[in-house]
PDB file of C-alpha atoms in Angstrom:
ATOM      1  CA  UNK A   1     138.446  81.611 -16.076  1.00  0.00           C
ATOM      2  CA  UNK A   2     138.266  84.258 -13.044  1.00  0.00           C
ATOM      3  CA  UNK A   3     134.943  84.102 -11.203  1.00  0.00           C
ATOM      4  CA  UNK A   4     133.800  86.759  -8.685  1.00  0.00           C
ATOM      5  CA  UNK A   5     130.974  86.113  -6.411  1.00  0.00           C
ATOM      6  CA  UNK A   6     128.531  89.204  -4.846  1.00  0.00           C
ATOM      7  CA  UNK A   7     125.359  89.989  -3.898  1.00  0.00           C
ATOM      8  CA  UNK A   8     125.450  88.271   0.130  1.00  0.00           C
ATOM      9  CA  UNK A   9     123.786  89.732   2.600  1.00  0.00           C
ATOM     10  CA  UNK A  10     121.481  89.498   5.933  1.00  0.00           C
ATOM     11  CA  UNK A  11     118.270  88.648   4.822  1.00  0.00           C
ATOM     12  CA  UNK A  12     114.410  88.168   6.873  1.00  0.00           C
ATOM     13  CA  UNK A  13     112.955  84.278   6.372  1.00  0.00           C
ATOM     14  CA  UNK A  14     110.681  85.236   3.350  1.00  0.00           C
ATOM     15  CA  UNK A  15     112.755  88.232   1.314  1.00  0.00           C
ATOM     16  CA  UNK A  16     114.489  87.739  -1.926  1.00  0.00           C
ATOM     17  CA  UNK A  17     118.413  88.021  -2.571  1.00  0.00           C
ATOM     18  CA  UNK A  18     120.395  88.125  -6.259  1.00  0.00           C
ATOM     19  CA  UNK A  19     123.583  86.751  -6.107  1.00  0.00           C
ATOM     20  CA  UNK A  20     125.795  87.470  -9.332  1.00  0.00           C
ATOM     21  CA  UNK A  21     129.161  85.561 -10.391  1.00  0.00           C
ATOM     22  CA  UNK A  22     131.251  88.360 -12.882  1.00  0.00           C
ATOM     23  CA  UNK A  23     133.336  85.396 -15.102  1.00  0.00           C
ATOM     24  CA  UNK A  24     136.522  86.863 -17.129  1.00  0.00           C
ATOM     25  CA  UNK A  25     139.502  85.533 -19.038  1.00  0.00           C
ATOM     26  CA  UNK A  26     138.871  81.938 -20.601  1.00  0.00           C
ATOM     27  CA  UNK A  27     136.529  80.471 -22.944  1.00  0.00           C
ATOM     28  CA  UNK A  28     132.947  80.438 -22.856  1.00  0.00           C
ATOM     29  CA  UNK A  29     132.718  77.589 -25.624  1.00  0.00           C
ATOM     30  CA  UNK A  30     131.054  74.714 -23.730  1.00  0.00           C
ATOM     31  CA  UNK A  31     130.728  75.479 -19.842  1.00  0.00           C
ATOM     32  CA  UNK A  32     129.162  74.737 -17.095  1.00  0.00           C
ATOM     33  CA  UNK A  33     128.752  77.763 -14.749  1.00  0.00           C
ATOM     34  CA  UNK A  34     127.296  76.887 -10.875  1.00  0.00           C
ATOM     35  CA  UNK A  35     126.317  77.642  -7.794  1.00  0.00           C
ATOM     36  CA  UNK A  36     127.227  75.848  -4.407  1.00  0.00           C
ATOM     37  CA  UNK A  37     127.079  76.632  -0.618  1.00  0.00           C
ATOM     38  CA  UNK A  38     128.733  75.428   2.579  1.00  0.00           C
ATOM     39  CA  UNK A  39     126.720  75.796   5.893  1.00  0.00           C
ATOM     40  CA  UNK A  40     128.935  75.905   8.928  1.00  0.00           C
ATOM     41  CA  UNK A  41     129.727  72.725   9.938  1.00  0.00           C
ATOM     42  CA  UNK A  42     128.335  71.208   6.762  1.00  0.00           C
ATOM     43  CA  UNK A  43     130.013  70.165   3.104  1.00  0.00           C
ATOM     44  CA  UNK A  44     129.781  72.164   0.307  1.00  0.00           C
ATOM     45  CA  UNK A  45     126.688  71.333  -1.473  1.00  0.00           C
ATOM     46  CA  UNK A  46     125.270  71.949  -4.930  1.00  0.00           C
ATOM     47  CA  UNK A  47     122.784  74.172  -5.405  1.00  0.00           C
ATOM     48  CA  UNK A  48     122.514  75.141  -9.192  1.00  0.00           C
ATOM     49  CA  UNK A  49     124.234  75.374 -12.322  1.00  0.00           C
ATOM     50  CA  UNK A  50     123.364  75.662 -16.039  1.00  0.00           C
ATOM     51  CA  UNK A  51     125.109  75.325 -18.929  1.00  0.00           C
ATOM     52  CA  UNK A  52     126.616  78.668 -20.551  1.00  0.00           C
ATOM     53  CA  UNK A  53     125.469  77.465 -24.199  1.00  0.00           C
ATOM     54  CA  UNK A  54     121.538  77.288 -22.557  1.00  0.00           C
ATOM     55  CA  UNK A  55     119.312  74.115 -21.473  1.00  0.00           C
ATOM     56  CA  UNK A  56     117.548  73.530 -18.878  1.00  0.00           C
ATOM     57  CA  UNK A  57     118.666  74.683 -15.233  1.00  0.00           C
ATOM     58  CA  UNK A  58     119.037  71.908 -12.638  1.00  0.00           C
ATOM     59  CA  UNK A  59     118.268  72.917  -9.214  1.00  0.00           C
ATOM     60  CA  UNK A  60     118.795  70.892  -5.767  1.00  0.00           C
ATOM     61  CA  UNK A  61     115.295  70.073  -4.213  1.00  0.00           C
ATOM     62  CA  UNK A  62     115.527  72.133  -1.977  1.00  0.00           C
ATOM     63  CA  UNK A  63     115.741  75.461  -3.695  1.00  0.00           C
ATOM     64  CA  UNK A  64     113.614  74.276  -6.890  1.00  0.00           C
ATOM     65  CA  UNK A  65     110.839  77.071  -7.344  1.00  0.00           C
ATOM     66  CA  UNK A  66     112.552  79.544  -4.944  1.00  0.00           C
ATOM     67  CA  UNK A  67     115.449  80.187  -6.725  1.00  0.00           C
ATOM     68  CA  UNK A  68     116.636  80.774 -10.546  1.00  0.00           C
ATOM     69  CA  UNK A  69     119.776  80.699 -11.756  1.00  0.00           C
ATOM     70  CA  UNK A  70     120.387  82.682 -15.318  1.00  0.00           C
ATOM     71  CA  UNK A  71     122.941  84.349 -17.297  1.00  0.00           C
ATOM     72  CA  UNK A  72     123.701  87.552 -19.353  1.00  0.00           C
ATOM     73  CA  UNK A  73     126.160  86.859 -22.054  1.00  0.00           C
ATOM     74  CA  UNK A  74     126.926  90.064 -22.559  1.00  0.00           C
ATOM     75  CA  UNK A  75     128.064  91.095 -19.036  1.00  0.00           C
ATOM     76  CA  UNK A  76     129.161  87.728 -18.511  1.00  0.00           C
ATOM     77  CA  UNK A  77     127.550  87.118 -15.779  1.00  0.00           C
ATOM     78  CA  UNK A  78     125.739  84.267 -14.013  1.00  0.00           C
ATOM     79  CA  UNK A  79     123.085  84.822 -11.205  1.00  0.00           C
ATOM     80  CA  UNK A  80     121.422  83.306  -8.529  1.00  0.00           C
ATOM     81  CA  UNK A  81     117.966  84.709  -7.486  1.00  0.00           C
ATOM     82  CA  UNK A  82     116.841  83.500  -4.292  1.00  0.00           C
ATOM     83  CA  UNK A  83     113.003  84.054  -3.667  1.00  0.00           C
ATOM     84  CA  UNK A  84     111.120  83.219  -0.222  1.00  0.00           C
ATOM     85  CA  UNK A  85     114.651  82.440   1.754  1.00  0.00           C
ATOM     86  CA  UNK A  86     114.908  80.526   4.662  1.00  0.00           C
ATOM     87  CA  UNK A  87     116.720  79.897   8.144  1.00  0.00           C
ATOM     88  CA  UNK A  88     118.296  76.613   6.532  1.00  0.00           C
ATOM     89  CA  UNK A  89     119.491  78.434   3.237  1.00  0.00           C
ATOM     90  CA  UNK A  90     122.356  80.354   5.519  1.00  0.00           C
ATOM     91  CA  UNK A  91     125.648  79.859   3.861  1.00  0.00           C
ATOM     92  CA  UNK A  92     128.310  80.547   1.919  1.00  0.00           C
ATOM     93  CA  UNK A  93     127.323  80.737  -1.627  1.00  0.00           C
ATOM     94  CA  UNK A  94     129.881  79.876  -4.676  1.00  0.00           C
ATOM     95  CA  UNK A  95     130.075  79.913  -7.732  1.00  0.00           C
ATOM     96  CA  UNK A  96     131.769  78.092 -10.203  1.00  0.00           C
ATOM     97  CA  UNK A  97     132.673  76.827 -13.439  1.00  0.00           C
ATOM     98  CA  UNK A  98     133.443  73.982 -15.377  1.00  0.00           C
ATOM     99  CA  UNK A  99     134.634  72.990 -19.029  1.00  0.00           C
ATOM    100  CA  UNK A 100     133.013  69.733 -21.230  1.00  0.00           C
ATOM    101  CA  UNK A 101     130.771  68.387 -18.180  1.00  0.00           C
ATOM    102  CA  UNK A 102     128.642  65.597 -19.122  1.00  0.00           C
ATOM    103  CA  UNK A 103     125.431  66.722 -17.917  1.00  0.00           C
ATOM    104  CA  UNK A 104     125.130  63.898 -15.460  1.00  0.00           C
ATOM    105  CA  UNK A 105     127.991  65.324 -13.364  1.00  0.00           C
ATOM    106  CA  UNK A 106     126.341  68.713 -13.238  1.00  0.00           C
ATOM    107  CA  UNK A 107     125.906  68.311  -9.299  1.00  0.00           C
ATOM    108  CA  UNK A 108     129.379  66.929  -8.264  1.00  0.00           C
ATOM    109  CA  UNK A 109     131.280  69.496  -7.017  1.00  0.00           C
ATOM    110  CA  UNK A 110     134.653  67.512  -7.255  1.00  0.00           C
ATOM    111  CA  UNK A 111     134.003  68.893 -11.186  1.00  0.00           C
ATOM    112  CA  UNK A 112     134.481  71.946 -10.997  1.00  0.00           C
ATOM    113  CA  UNK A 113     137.731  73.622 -11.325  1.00  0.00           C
ATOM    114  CA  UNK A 114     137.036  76.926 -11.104  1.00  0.00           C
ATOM    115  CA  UNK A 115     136.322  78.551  -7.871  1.00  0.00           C
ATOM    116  CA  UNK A 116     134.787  82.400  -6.765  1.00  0.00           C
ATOM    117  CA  UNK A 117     135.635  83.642  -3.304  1.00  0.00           C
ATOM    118  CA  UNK A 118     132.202  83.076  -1.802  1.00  0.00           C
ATOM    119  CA  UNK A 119     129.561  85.052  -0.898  1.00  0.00           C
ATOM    120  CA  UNK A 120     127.986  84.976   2.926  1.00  0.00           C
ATOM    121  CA  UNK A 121     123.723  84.446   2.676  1.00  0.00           C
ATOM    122  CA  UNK A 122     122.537  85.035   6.384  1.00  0.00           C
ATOM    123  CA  UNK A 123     118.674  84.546   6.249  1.00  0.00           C
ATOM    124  CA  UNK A 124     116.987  85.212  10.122  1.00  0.00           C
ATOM    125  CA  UNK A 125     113.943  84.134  11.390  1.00  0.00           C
TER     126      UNK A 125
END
């Protein structure tokens, strides 16, 4: 599967961004689809992800009631809506994908096989 990652942008402390990950080519039978982000400096670090099939969403703390991930199986596309952004959530935001994850491993990057190019969230103060 192809993933490709838009939506970045500068951003005030307090807006709202929507990231969106196009997927093509592959299967859609039992995936994972993600979002992660590297700060400068920092590891790459989970952020979202939800299985294509549905479920529940699992968020990192940090982002849990700011942002929403969701999908639209017809345009086969996942998003990321960020609500009430701030200074700390500046990064590069990925998406990503992976096939037959057992739900515990939903936040371990190292699972993920698939890869978009990243997207660059700059939130000011």
């Amino acid at each position: 599967v192809q993933l490709q990652a838009s939506g970045g942008g500068l951003v005030q402390a307090g807006g709202s961004l929507r990231l969106s990950c196009a997927a093509s080519g592959g299967t859609f039978n039992d995936i994972t689809m993600g979002w992660f982000r590297q700060a400068p400096g920092k590891e790459r670090e989970f952020v979202a992800a939800q299985r294509w099939s549905g479920g529940s969403a699992v968020y990192t703390d940090s982002v849990k009631d700011r942002f929403t991930i969701s999908k639209d199986r017809a345009e086969k596309t996942v998003s990321l809506q960020m609500n009430n952004v701030k200074p700390e959530d500046t990064a590069v935001y990925y998406c990503a994908a992976s096939y037959r994850l057992i739900h515990g491993l939903i936040r371990r990057k190292d699972r993920y096989h698939y890869w978009g190019q990243g997207t660059q969230v700059t939130v000011s103060s």
